[in-house]
Steps between C-alpha positions, in 0.01 A plus 500: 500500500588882421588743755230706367274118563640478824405850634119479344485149702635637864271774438166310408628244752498740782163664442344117462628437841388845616133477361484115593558576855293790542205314353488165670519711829250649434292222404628311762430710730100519405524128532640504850234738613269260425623214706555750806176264644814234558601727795162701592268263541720183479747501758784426277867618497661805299727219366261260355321786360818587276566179435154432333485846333853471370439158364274678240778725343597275254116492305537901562805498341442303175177676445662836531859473336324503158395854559812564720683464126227698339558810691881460566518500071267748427677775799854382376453561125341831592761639698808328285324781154403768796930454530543520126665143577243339241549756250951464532422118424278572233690714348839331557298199243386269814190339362176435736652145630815599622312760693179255597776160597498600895131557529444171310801331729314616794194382395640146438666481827149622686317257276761207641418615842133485436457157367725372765304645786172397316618149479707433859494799695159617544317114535761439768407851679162422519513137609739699819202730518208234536740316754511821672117536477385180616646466808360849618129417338531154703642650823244800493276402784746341733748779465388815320167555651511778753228488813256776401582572141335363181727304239390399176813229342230468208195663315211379708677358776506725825643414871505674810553367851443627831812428689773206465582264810831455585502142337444641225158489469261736314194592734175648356520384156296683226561375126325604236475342172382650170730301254191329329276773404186239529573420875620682775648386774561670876671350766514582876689304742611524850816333382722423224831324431752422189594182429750383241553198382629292157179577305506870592404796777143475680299722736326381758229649673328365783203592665319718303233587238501482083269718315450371158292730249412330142381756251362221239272371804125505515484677817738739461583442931819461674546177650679480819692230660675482782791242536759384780796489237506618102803505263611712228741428227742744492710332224255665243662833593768421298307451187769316330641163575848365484650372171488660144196354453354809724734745359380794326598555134757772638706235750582288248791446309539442141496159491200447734312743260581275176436161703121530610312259659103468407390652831734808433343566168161460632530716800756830349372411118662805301671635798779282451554580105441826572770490790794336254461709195470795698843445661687476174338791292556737806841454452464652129359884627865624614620412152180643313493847762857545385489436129164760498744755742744508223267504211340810619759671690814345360564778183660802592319843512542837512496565889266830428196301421333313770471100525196501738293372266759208356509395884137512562450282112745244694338487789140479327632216284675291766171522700302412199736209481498341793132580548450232229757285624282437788237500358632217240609328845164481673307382123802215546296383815172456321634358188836369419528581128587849633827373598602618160391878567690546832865441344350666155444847614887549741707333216295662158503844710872493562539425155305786382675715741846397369385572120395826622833585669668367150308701284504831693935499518461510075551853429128691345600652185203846445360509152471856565848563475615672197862371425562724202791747479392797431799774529224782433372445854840458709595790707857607644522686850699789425551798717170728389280196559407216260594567177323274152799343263 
């Protein structure tokens, strides 16, 4: 590589790392606040709450480096012709590649990055996160549950207790399930106690009344039954059991997504198509964002005229773009000869875009131009003023 290469590549290469940053934190940060409930109403630890939120960088990251490169092209080629830089190397005969090589080396290396973490990284970061999660979801009532204070591990499922004994016990015992929208179910014990065994985590109650209401019922009453001991499955907190076989499209790797059993097509269906295609064309968006950067920002200007409206055309197409890229991905899920479409519009746009960049670096020639000599109409500077021949 040039020297002229290697200083356009430190200098998109820095603002990538600059925009990346400043992005994901943000983003990151709007996804912490919503699992501030971990240590509010919870019980849990600063650390674990870290540890679960930071587990989710590496989806943050490989759904916003695309744009990362977008903007990191687009504010590098703009300030390299507001520094005349573009128009030296145009002038000096450097055609549009030798200019556009780091933004498309960049975008290579990012699109590396991508499929890696798409394929390893981020199904391994969110198998650690559901470890994470199940153990708090199972140890909710035994642990988290505060004497006077409502928790909710679940939508529909509510606790509270009055007090805990010093054997751990949980006195006055009020659950209150609304999981099945056709029958609720209350439950008020004097009571309660965890037990764990092999086949999972139960509650106890003891001594105590059930109110069961069933909305498809005749009578439209709620029944009440008192018992000396109930139990509740807590192992359906979890919502997902152990094994790939309960995995969600996401925690897989590769090869679990290309061996399927019958039971995983029948319960995730398109999910799991949609899931592998949708990790490989990803990977294509830093190479198309780049190739459109240098197609519509890559030919030197005149640094009086404004490129506001080149910058806003990129922006506009790369959202256009990926707009239909997703929208590609989710028609994938409903019907698989749309496979086709997701890889068609990445790969056919970057080749448009690199025609584009081609065409534009062949100098226009104006028909208006008139290139004949005529001596009649050449002035001389003298020292009166201009002076005819």
């Amino acid at each position: 590589m040039t020297l002229f290469g290697r200083y356009v590549l430190r200098q998109v290469t820095n603002a990538f790392v600059v925009i990346l940053l400043t992005l994901t934190s943000v983003v990151w940060l709007a996804t912490a606040l919503k699992e501030l409930d971990l240590i509010t109403s919870q019980g849990q630890g600063l650390g674990l709450f870290l540890h679960m939120t930071l587990l989710s960088l590496p989806s943050l990251i490989a759904l916003i480096a695309p744009n990362a490169v977008l903007m990191a092209a687009l504010y590098t080629l703009d300030r390299m012709n507001g520094d005349s830089e573009l128009i030296v190397m145009t002038a000096a005969g450097a055609p549009i590649w030798r200019i556009g090589a780091p933004f498309i080396i960049l975008a290579s290396v990012v699109s590396v990055a991508i499929l890696v973490t798409n394929l390893y990284v981020t199904p391994a970061s969110m198998r650690a996160l559901r470890t994470l999660v199940t153990p708090v979801r199972a140890d909710i009532v035994s642990q988290v549950l505060q004497p006077g204070r409502f928790s909710s591990p679940e939508s529909g499922l509510t606790f509270h207790i009055r007090d805990r004994a010093m054997n751990g016990d949980l006195l006055g015992l009020l659950v209150q399930d609304e999981r099945d929208d056709k029958e609720v179910m209350s439950y008020l014990a004097e009571r309660g106690r965890i037990l764990s065994n092999e086949d999972g985590d139960y509650l106890v109650m003891m001594d105590g009344y059930v109110h069961r209401y069933d909305s498809e019922a005749k009578d439209k009453n709620v029944q009440i039954v008192a018992f000396d001991q109930n139990v509740l499955d807590l192992s359906e907190l979890n919502a997902k059991t152990s094994g790939s076989k309960g995995m969600a499209p996401r925690e897989r790797y590769l090869g679990e997504l290309l061996n399927l059993t019958a039971k995983d097509v029948k319960s995730f269906g398109g999910a799991i198509r949609l899931e592998l295609h949708d990790r490989f064309s990803t990977a294509l968006y830093p190479l198309l964002f780049a190739f459109l950067a240098v197609a519509v920002l890559g030919h030197a200007r005149t640094t009086r005229d404004s490129r506001w409206a080149q910058i806003l055309l990129a922006f506009g197409l790369a959202l256009g773009l990926r707009i239909a890229g997703l929208t590609a991905s989710n028609l994938v899920a409903l019907n698989a000869s749309a496979v086709a479409l997701v890889y068609a519009i990445p790969v056919g746009a970057i080749l448009v875009a690199a025609w584009a960049a081609h065409v534009r670096m062949s100098p226009e020639i104006r028909s208006k131009l008139n290139f004949e000599f005529q001596p009649k109409n050449i002035r001389f500077w003298a020292a009166r003023g201009m002076q005819a021949k």
